[in-house]
Coordinates of C-alpha atoms and ligand atoms in Angstrom, one line a residue:
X4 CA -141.7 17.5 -47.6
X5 CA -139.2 15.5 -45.5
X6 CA -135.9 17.2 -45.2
X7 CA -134.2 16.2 -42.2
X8 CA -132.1 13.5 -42.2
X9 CA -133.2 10.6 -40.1
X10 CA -131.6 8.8 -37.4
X11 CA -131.9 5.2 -36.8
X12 CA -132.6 4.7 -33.2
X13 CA -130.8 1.0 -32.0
X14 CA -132.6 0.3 -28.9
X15 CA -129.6 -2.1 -26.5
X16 CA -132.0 -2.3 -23.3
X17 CA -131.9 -5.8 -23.5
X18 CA -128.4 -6.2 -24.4
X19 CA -126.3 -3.5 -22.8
X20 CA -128.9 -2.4 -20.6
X21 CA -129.7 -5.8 -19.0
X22 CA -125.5 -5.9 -18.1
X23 CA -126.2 -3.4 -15.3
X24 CA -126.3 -5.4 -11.7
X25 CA -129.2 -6.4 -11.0
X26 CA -130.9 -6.1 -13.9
X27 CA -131.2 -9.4 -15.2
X28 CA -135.0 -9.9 -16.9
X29 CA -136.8 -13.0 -17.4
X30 CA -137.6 -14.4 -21.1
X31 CA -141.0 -13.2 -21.0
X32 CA -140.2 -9.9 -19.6
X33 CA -137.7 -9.3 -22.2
X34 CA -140.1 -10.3 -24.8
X35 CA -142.6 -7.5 -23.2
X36 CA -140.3 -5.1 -23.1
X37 CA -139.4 -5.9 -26.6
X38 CA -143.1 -5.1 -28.2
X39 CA -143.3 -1.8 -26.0
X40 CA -140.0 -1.1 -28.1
X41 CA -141.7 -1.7 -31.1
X42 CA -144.5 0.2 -30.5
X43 CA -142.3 3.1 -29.3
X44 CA -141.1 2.7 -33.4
X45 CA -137.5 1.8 -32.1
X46 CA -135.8 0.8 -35.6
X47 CA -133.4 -2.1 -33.9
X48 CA -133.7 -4.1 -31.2
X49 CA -130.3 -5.9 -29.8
X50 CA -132.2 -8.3 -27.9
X51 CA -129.0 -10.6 -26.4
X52 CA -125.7 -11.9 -26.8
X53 CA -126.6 -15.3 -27.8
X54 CA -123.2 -17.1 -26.4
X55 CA -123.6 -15.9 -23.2
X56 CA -126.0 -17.9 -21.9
X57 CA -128.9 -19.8 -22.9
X58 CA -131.5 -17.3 -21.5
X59 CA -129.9 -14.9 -24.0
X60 CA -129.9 -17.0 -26.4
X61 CA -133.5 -17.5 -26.2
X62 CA -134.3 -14.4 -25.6
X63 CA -132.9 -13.4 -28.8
X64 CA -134.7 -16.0 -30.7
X65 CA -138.1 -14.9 -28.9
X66 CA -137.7 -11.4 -29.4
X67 CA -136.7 -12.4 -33.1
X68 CA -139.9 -14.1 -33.7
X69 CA -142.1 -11.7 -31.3
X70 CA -141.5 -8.5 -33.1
X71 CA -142.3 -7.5 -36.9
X72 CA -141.5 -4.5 -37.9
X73 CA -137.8 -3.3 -36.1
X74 CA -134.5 -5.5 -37.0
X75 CA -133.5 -7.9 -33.8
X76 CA -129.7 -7.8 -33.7
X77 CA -127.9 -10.2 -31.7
X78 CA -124.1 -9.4 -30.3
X79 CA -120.8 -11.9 -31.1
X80 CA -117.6 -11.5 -30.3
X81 CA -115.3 -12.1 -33.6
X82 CA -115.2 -15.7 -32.7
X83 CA -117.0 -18.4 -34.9
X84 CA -119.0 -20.2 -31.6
X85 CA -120.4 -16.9 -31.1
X86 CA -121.1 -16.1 -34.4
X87 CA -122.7 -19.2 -35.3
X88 CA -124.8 -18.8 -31.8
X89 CA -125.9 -15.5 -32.9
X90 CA -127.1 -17.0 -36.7
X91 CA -128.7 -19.9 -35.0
X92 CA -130.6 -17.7 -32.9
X93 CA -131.4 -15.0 -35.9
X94 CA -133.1 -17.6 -37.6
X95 CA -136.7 -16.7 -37.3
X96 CA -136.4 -12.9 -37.0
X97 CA -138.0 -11.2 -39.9
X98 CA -135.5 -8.6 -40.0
X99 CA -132.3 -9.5 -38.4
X100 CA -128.7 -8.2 -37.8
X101 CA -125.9 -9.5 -36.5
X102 CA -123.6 -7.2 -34.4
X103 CA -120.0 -8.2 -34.1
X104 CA -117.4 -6.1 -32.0
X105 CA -113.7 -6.7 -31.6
X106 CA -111.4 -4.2 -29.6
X107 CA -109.0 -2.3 -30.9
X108 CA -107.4 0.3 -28.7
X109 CA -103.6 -0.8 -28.0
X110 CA -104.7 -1.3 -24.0
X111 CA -107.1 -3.5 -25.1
X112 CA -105.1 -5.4 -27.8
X113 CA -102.2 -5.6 -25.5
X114 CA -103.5 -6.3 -22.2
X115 CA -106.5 -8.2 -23.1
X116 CA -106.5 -9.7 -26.2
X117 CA -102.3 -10.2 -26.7
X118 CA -103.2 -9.3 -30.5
X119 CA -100.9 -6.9 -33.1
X120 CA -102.5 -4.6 -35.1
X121 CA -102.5 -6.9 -38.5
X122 CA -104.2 -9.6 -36.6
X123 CA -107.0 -7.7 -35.4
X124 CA -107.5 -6.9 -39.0
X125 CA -107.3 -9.9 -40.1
X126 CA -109.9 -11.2 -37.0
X127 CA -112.3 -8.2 -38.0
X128 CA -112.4 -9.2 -41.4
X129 CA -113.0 -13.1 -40.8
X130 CA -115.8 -12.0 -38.3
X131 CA -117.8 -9.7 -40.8
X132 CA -117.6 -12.3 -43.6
X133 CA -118.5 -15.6 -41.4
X134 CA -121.6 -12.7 -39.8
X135 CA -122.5 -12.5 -44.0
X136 CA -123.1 -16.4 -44.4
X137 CA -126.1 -16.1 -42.2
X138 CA -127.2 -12.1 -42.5
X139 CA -126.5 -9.4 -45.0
X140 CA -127.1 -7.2 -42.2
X141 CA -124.4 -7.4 -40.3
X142 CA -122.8 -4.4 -37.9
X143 CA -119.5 -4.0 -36.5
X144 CA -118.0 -2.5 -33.7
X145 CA -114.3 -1.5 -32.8
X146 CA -114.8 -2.4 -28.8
X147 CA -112.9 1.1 -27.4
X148 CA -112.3 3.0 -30.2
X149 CA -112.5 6.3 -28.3
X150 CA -109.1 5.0 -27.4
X151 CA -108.3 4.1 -30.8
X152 CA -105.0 5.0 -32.3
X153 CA -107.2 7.5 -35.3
X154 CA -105.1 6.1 -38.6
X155 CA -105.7 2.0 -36.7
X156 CA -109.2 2.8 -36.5
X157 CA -109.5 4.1 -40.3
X158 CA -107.9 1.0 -41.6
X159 CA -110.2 -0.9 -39.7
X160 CA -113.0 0.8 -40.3
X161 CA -111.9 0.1 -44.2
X162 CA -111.5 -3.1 -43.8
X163 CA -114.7 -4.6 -42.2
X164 CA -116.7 -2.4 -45.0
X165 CA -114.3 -3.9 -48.0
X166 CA -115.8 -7.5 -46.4
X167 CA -119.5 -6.3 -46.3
X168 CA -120.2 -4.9 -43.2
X169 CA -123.2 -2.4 -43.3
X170 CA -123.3 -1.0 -40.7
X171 CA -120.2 1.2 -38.8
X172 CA -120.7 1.4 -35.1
X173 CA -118.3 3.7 -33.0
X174 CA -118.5 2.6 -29.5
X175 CA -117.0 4.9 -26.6
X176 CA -116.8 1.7 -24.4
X177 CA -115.1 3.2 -21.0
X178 CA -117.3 6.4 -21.4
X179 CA -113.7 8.6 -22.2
X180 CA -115.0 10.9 -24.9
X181 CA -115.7 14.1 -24.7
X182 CA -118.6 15.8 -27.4
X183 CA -116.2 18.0 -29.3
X184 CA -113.3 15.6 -29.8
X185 CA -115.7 12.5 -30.0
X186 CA -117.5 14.3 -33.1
X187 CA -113.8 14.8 -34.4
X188 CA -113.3 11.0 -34.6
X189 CA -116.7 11.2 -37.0
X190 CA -115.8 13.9 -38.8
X191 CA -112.3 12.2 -39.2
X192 CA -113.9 9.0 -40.3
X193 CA -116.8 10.5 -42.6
X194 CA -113.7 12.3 -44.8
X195 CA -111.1 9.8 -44.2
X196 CA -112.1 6.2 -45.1
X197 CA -112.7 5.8 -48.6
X198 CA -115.6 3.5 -48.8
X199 CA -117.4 5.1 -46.1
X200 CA -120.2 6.0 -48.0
X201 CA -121.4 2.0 -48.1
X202 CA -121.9 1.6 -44.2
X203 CA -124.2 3.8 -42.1
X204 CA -121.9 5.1 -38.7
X205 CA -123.1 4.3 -35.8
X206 CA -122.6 5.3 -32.0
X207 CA -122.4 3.9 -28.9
X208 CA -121.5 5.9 -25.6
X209 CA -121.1 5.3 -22.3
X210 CA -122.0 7.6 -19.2
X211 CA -119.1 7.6 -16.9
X212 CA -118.7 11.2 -17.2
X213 CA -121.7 11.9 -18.0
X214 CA -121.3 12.8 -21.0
X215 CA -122.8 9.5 -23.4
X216 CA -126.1 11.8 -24.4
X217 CA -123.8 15.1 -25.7
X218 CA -121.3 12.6 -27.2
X219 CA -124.0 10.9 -29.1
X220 CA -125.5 14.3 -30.4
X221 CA -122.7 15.6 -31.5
X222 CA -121.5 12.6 -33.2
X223 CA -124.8 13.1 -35.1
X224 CA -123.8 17.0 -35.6
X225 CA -120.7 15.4 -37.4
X226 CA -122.7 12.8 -39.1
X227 CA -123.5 9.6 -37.5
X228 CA -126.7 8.1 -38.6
X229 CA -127.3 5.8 -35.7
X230 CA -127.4 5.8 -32.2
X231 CA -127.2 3.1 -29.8
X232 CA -129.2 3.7 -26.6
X233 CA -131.0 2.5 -23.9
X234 CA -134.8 3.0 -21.9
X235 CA -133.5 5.0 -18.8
X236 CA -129.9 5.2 -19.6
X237 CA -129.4 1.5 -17.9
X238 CA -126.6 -0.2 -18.5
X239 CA -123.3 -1.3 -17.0
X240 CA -121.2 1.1 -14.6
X241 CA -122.9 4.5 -15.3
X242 CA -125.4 3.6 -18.2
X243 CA -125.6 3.8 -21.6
X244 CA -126.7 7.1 -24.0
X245 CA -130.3 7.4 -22.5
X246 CA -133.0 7.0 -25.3
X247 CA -135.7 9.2 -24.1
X248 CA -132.7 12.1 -23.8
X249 CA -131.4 11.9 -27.1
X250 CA -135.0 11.3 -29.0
X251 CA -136.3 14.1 -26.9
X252 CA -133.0 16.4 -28.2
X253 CA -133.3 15.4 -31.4
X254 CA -137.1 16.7 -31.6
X255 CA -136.5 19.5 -29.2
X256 CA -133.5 21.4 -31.2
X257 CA -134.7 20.0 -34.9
X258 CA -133.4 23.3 -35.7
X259 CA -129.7 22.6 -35.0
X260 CA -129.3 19.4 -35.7
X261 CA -131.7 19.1 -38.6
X262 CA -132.6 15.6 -37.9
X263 CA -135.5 13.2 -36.6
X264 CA -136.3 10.1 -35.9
X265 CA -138.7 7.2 -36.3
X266 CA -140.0 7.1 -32.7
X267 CA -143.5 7.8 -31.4
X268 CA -142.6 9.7 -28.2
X269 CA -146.2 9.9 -26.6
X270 CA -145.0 6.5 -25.6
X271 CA -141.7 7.1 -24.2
X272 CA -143.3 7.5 -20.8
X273 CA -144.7 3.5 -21.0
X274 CA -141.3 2.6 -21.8
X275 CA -139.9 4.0 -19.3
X276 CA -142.3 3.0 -16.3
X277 CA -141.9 -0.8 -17.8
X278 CA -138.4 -1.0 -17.8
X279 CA -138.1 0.4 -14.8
X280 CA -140.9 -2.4 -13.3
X281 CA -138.9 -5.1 -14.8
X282 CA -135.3 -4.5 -14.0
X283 CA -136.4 -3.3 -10.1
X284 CA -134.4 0.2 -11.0
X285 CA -136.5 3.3 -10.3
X286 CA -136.1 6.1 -12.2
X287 CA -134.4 9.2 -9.9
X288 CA -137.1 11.7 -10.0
X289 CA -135.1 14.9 -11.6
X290 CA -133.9 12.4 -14.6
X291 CA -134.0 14.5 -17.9
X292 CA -137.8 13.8 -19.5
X293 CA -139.0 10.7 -17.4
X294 CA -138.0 11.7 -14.1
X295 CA -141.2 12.8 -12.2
X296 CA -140.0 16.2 -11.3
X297 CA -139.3 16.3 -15.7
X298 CA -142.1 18.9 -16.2
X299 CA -142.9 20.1 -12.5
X300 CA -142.3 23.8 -11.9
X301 CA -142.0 24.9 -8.7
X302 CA -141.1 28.0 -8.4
X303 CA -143.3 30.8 -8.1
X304 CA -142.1 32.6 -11.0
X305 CA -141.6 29.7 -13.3
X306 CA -145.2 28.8 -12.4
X307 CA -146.5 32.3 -12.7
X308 CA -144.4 32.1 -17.1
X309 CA -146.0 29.3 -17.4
X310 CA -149.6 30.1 -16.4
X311 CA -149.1 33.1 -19.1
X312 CA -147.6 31.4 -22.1
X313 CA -146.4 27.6 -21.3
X314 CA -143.5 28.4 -23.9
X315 CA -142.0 30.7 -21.0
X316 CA -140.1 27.8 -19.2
X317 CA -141.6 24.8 -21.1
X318 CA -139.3 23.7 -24.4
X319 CA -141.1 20.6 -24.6
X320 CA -144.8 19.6 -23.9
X321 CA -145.5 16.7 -21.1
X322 CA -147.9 15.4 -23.4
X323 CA -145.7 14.8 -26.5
X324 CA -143.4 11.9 -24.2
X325 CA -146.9 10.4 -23.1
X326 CA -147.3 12.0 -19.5
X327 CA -150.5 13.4 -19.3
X328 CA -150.3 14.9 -15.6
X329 CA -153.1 15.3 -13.6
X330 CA -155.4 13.8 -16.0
X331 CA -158.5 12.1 -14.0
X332 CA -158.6 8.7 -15.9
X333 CA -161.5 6.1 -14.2
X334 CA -163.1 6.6 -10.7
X335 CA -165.4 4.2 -8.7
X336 CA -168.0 4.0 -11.2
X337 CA -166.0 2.7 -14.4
X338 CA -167.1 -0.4 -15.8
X339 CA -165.1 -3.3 -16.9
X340 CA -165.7 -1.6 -20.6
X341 CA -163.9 1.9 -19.5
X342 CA -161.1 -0.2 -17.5
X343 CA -160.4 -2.1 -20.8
X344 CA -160.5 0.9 -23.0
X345 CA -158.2 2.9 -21.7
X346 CA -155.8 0.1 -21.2
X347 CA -155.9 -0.4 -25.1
X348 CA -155.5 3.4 -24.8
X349 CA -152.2 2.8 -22.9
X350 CA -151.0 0.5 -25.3
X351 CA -151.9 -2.5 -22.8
X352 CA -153.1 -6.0 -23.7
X353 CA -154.2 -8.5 -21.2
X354 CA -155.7 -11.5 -21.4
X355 CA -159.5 -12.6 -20.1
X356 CA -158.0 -13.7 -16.4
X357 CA -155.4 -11.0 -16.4
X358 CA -157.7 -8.3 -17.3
X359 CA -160.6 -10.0 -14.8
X360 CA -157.9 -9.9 -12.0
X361 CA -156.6 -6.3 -13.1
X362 CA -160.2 -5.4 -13.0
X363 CA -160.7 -6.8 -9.3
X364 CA -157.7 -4.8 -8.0
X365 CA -159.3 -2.1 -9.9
X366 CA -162.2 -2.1 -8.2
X367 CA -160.7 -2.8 -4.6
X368 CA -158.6 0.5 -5.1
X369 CA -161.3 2.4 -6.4
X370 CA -162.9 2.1 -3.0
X371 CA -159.8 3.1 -1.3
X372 CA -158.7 5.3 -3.8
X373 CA -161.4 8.5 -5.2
X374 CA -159.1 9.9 -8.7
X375 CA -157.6 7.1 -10.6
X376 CA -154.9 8.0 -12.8
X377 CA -152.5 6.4 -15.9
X378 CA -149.9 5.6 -13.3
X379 CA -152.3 3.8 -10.8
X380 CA -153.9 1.8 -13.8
X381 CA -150.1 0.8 -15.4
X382 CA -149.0 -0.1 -11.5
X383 CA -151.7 -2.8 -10.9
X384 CA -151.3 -3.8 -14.7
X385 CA -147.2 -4.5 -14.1
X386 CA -148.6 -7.1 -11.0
X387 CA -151.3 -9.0 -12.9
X388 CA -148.5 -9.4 -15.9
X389 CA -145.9 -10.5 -13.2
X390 CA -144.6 -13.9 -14.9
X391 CA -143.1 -15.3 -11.9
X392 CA -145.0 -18.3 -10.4
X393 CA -146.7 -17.6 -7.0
X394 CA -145.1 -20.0 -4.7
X395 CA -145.9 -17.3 -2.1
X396 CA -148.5 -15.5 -2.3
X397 CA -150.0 -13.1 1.0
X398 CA -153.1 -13.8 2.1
X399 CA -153.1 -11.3 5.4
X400 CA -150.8 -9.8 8.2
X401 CA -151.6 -7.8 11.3
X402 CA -148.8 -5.0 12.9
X403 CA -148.4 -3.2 15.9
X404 CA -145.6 -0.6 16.1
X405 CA -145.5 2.7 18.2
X406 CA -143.0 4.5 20.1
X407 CA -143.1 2.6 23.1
X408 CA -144.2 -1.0 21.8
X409 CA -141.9 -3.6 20.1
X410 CA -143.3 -3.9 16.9
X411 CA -144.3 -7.1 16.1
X412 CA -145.9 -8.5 12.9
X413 CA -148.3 -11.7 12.0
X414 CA -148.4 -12.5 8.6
X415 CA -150.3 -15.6 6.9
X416 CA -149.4 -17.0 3.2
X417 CA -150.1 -19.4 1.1
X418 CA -147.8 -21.6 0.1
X419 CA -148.2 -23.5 -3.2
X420 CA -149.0 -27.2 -2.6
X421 CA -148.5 -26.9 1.6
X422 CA -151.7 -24.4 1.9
X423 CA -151.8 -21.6 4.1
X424 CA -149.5 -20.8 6.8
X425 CA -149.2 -18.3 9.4
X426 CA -145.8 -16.8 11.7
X427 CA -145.4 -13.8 13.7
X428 CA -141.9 -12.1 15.0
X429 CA -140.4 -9.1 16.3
X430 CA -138.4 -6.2 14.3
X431 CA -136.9 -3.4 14.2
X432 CA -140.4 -1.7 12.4
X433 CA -143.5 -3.0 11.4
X434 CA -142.1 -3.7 8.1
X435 CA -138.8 -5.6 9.6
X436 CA -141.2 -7.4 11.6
X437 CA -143.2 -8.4 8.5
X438 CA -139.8 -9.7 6.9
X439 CA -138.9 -11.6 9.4
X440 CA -141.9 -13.4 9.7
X441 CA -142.3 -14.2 5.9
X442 CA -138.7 -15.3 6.7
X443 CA -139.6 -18.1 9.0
X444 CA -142.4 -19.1 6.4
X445 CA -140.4 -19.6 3.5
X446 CA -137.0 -21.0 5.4
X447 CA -135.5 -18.5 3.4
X448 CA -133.2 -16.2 5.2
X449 CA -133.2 -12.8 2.5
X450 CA -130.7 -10.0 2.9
X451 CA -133.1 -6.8 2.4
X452 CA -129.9 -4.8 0.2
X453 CA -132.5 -2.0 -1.2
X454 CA -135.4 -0.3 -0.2
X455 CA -137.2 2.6 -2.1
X456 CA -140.7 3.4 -1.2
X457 CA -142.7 6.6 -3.9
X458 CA -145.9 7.6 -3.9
X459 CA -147.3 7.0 -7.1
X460 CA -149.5 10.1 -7.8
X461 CA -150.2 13.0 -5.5
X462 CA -152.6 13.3 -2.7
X463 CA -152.7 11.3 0.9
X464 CA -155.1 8.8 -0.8
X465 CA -151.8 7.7 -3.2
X466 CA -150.7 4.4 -3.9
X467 CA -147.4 4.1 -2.4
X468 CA -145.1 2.2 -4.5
X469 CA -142.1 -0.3 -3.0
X470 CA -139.5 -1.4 -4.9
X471 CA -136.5 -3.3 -3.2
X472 CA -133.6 -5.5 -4.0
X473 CA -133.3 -9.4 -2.2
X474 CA -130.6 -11.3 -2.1
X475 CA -130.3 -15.3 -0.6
X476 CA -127.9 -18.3 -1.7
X477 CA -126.1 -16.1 -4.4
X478 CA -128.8 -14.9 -6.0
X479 CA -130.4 -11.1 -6.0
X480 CA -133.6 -10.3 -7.2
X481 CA -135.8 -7.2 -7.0
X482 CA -139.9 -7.1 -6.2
X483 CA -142.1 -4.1 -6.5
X484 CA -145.8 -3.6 -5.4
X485 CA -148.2 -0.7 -4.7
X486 CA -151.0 -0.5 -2.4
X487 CA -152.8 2.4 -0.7
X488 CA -151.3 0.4 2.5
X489 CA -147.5 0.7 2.4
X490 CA -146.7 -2.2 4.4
X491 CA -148.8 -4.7 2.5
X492 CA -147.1 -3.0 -1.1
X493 CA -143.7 -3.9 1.4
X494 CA -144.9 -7.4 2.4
X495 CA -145.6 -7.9 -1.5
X496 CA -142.8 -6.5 -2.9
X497 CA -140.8 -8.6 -0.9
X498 CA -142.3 -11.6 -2.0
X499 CA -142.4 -11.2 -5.2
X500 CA -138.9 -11.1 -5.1
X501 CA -138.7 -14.2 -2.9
X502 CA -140.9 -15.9 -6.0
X503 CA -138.1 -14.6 -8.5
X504 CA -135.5 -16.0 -5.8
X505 CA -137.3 -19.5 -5.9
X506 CA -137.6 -19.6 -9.5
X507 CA -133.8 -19.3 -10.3
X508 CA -133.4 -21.6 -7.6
X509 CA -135.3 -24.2 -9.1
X510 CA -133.9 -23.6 -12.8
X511 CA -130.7 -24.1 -11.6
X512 CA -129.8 -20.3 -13.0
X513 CA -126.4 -19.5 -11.9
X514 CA -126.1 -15.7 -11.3
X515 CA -125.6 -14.4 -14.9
X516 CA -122.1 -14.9 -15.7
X517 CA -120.4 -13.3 -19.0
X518 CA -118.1 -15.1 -21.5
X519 CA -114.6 -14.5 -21.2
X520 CA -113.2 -11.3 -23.2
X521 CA -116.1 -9.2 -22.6
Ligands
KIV11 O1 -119.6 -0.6 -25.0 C1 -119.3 -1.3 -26.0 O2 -118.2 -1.2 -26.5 C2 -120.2 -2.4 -26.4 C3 -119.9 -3.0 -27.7 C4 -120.2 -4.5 -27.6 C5 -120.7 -2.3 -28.8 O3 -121.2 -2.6 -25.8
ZN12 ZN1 -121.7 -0.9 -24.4

């Protein structure tokens, strides 16, 4: 029989976690990353902040109408625009919340909002009940209330569940909590506010100490029932509470905390890699769970433990978050039929060109490459699902470099609707050369502002993987690529990013701008 309590897991990758620089996804990204959530068993998705901008907006209606089984939330200020934006985009969603925040710390309600205490009451309250007209669901959040003055918090807290809020979300905006006193303001608010009992509480930390995954559990220690969190920890500044960390916890030391949650964690590792493919932002390699060095033990005596009884060193099994190291998944014989069962295996689904084209890069890597693994099969599928329009696509280059030549590239692309063109030029490496010559091809001069090259699995036959950061007329984008040839995954990479540069070019897509108040 069940006897934990359960936690509700409130996924904010595409909300908070798309804030972070950079980051930005497109609609059809977001809507990706919004069925791995659900098959990942998130219980919410906060898929936008429908005022914002009309890509969130949509977003937040697509997700809404994507997904079946987790609620889609979308975020509004106390302020009827935003809340009528967020109702209007609800619409569709089969399960939907609305989340409204409001901040109450006196630094915020002095220096930013110019509010008293009654009035942000009173604002609370009129934000909950116009949320009601279009949702029963609706959340609230006191924006800083780590910062909160204790008894102000209580009487809002109060308030917004007197007008019907359901849910009770406890952000620690500026990431100023610390786990004991943090589970204090729980504790304080579990004992304290009479009608407590009608709302779940919610929370929602912040990283900038580091500290957003240990305030989170022990806001559960003290009785939360919901925590907001993101794939990776992304998110503004230092990142949200990361999701694999705290899921991972919660399973890990059941004991203690005597709770569980709703999430299938053989697919955290999918999660991960995809929202790492579509925000451009790799994951550091000693990051708790998902980092690639998670489960790799190198010392001789850790080894030696684990060799004799895994449970020496390992508190968790690689294959419970989905990473199933080592494993030898296709090699150059598979058929199409292997190729498509284990991407169904993988929770992938193409369709008939995307899976013939996956299958052709497949096969071309299969002669190059002799053990094909998970992670080689996910990196070509994250390409042949790339949404961005090929206005550039490489067709060949050719490089000379050495220690005494200048190194010198020739590259040839295709450009949609002008054919194929070809320019060489001088760099500081083969791969600067490379850049500069897709440069004088596109008339696009790009800042290169990030550059991280991995292999993908071991072995010198790898696939090295490059992901990098562009930037031209305002705009930044990121590409990513891998290829048995690093400077082809470069010459990729970079544009693919170009492509993404074009296409918020020709949308007319300012650079992401927030509303006022945030
Ligand atoms: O960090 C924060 O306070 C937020 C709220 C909107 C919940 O993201
Ligand atoms: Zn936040």
């Amino acid at each position: 029989m069940e006897t934990d309590d359960r936690i509700i897991i409130f996924d904010t990758t595409l909300r908070d976690g798309e804030q972070a620089p950079g980051c930005s996804m497109t609609l059809e990204e977001k809507v990706r990353v919004a069925a791995q959530l659900e098959r990942l068993k998130v219980d919410v998705i906060e898929a936008g902040f429908p005022i914002a901008s009309p890509g969130d907006f949509e977003s937040v209606r697509e997700v809404g109408r994507a997904v079946t089984a987790p609620i889609v939330a979308g975020l509004a200020r106390c302020i009827d625009a935003d809340i009528d934006r967020a109702g209007e985009a609800l619409q569709d969603a089969r399960n939907a919340r609305i989340h409204v925040f409001l901040a109450t710390s006196r630094i915020h309600r002095e220096h930013k909002l110019k509010k008293g205490p009654a009035e942000i009451i009173e604002l609370a309250i009129r934000g909950v009940r116009r949320a009601l007209q279009y949702q029963k669901d609706v959340e609230f959040s006191p924006e800083d209330a780590s910062r909160t003055e204790m008894q102000f918090l209580k009487d809002v807290v109060e308030a917004v569940i007197d007008a019907g809020a359901t849910t009770i979300n406890i952000p620690d905006t500026v990431g100023y909590a610390v786990p004991s006193q943090f589970a204090e303001v729980i504790a304080f608010l579990k004992s304290e506010v009479s009608n407590i009992d009608r709302a779940v509480v919610s929370v929602h930390c912040h990283d900038d100490l580091g500290m957003a995954v240990g305030n989170s559990l022990a806001a559960v220690k003290a009785g939360a029932r919901q925590v907001e969190c993101t794939v990776n920890g992304l998110g503004e500044r230092a990142g949200n509470c990361s999701m694999e960390e705290v899921v991972m916890a919660l399973a890990t030391r059941r004991d203690y905390f005597g709770a569980s949650t709703g999430i299938d964690t053989r697919q955290i590792m999918a999660t991960s890699r995809l929202v790492s493919s579509v925000t451009g932002v790799a994951v550091p390699p000693n990051k708790a769970i998902v980092g690639r060095n998670a489960f790799a033990h190198e010392s001789g005596i850790h080894q030696d433990g684990v060799l004799k009884q895994k449970s020496t060193y390992e508190i968790m099994r690689p294959e419970d978050v989905g990473l199933d190291q080592g494993r030898l998944v296709l090699g150059k014989h598979s058929g199409r039929h292997a190729f498509r069962t284990r991407l169904e295996e993988l929770g992938i689904s193409l369709g008939d060109e995307q899976l013939q084209r996956a299958f052709e890069q497949f096969k071309r890597l299969a002669d190059k490459k002799k053990d094909i693994y998970d992670e080689d099969i996910e990196a070509l599928v994250r390409e042949e699902t790339e949404v961005v329009p090929e206005v550039f696509r490489l067709v060949d280059f050719h490089t000379t470099s050495g220690p005494s030549v200048t190194p010198t590239a020739t590259v040839t692309v295709e450009v949609s609707g002008e054919g194929v063109k070809t320019d060489a030029a001088i760099g500081d490496g083969p791969i600067d050369a490379v850049y500069r010559a897709v440069d004088r091809i596109t008339g696009l001069t790009c800042e290169l502002r990030d550059y991280g090259l991995h292999a993908i699995t071991g072995g010198k036959d790898a696939m090295g993987e490059v992901v990098l950061e562009v930037a031209a007329n305002g705009f930044t984008e990121h590409g990513r690529a891998a290829r048995t040839d690093i400077i082809e995954a470069s010459a990729v990479a970079y544009l693919s990013a170009v492509n993404r540069l074009v296409m918020r070019m020709r949308n007319g897509t300012t650079p992401k701008e927030k509303p006022r108040g945030m």
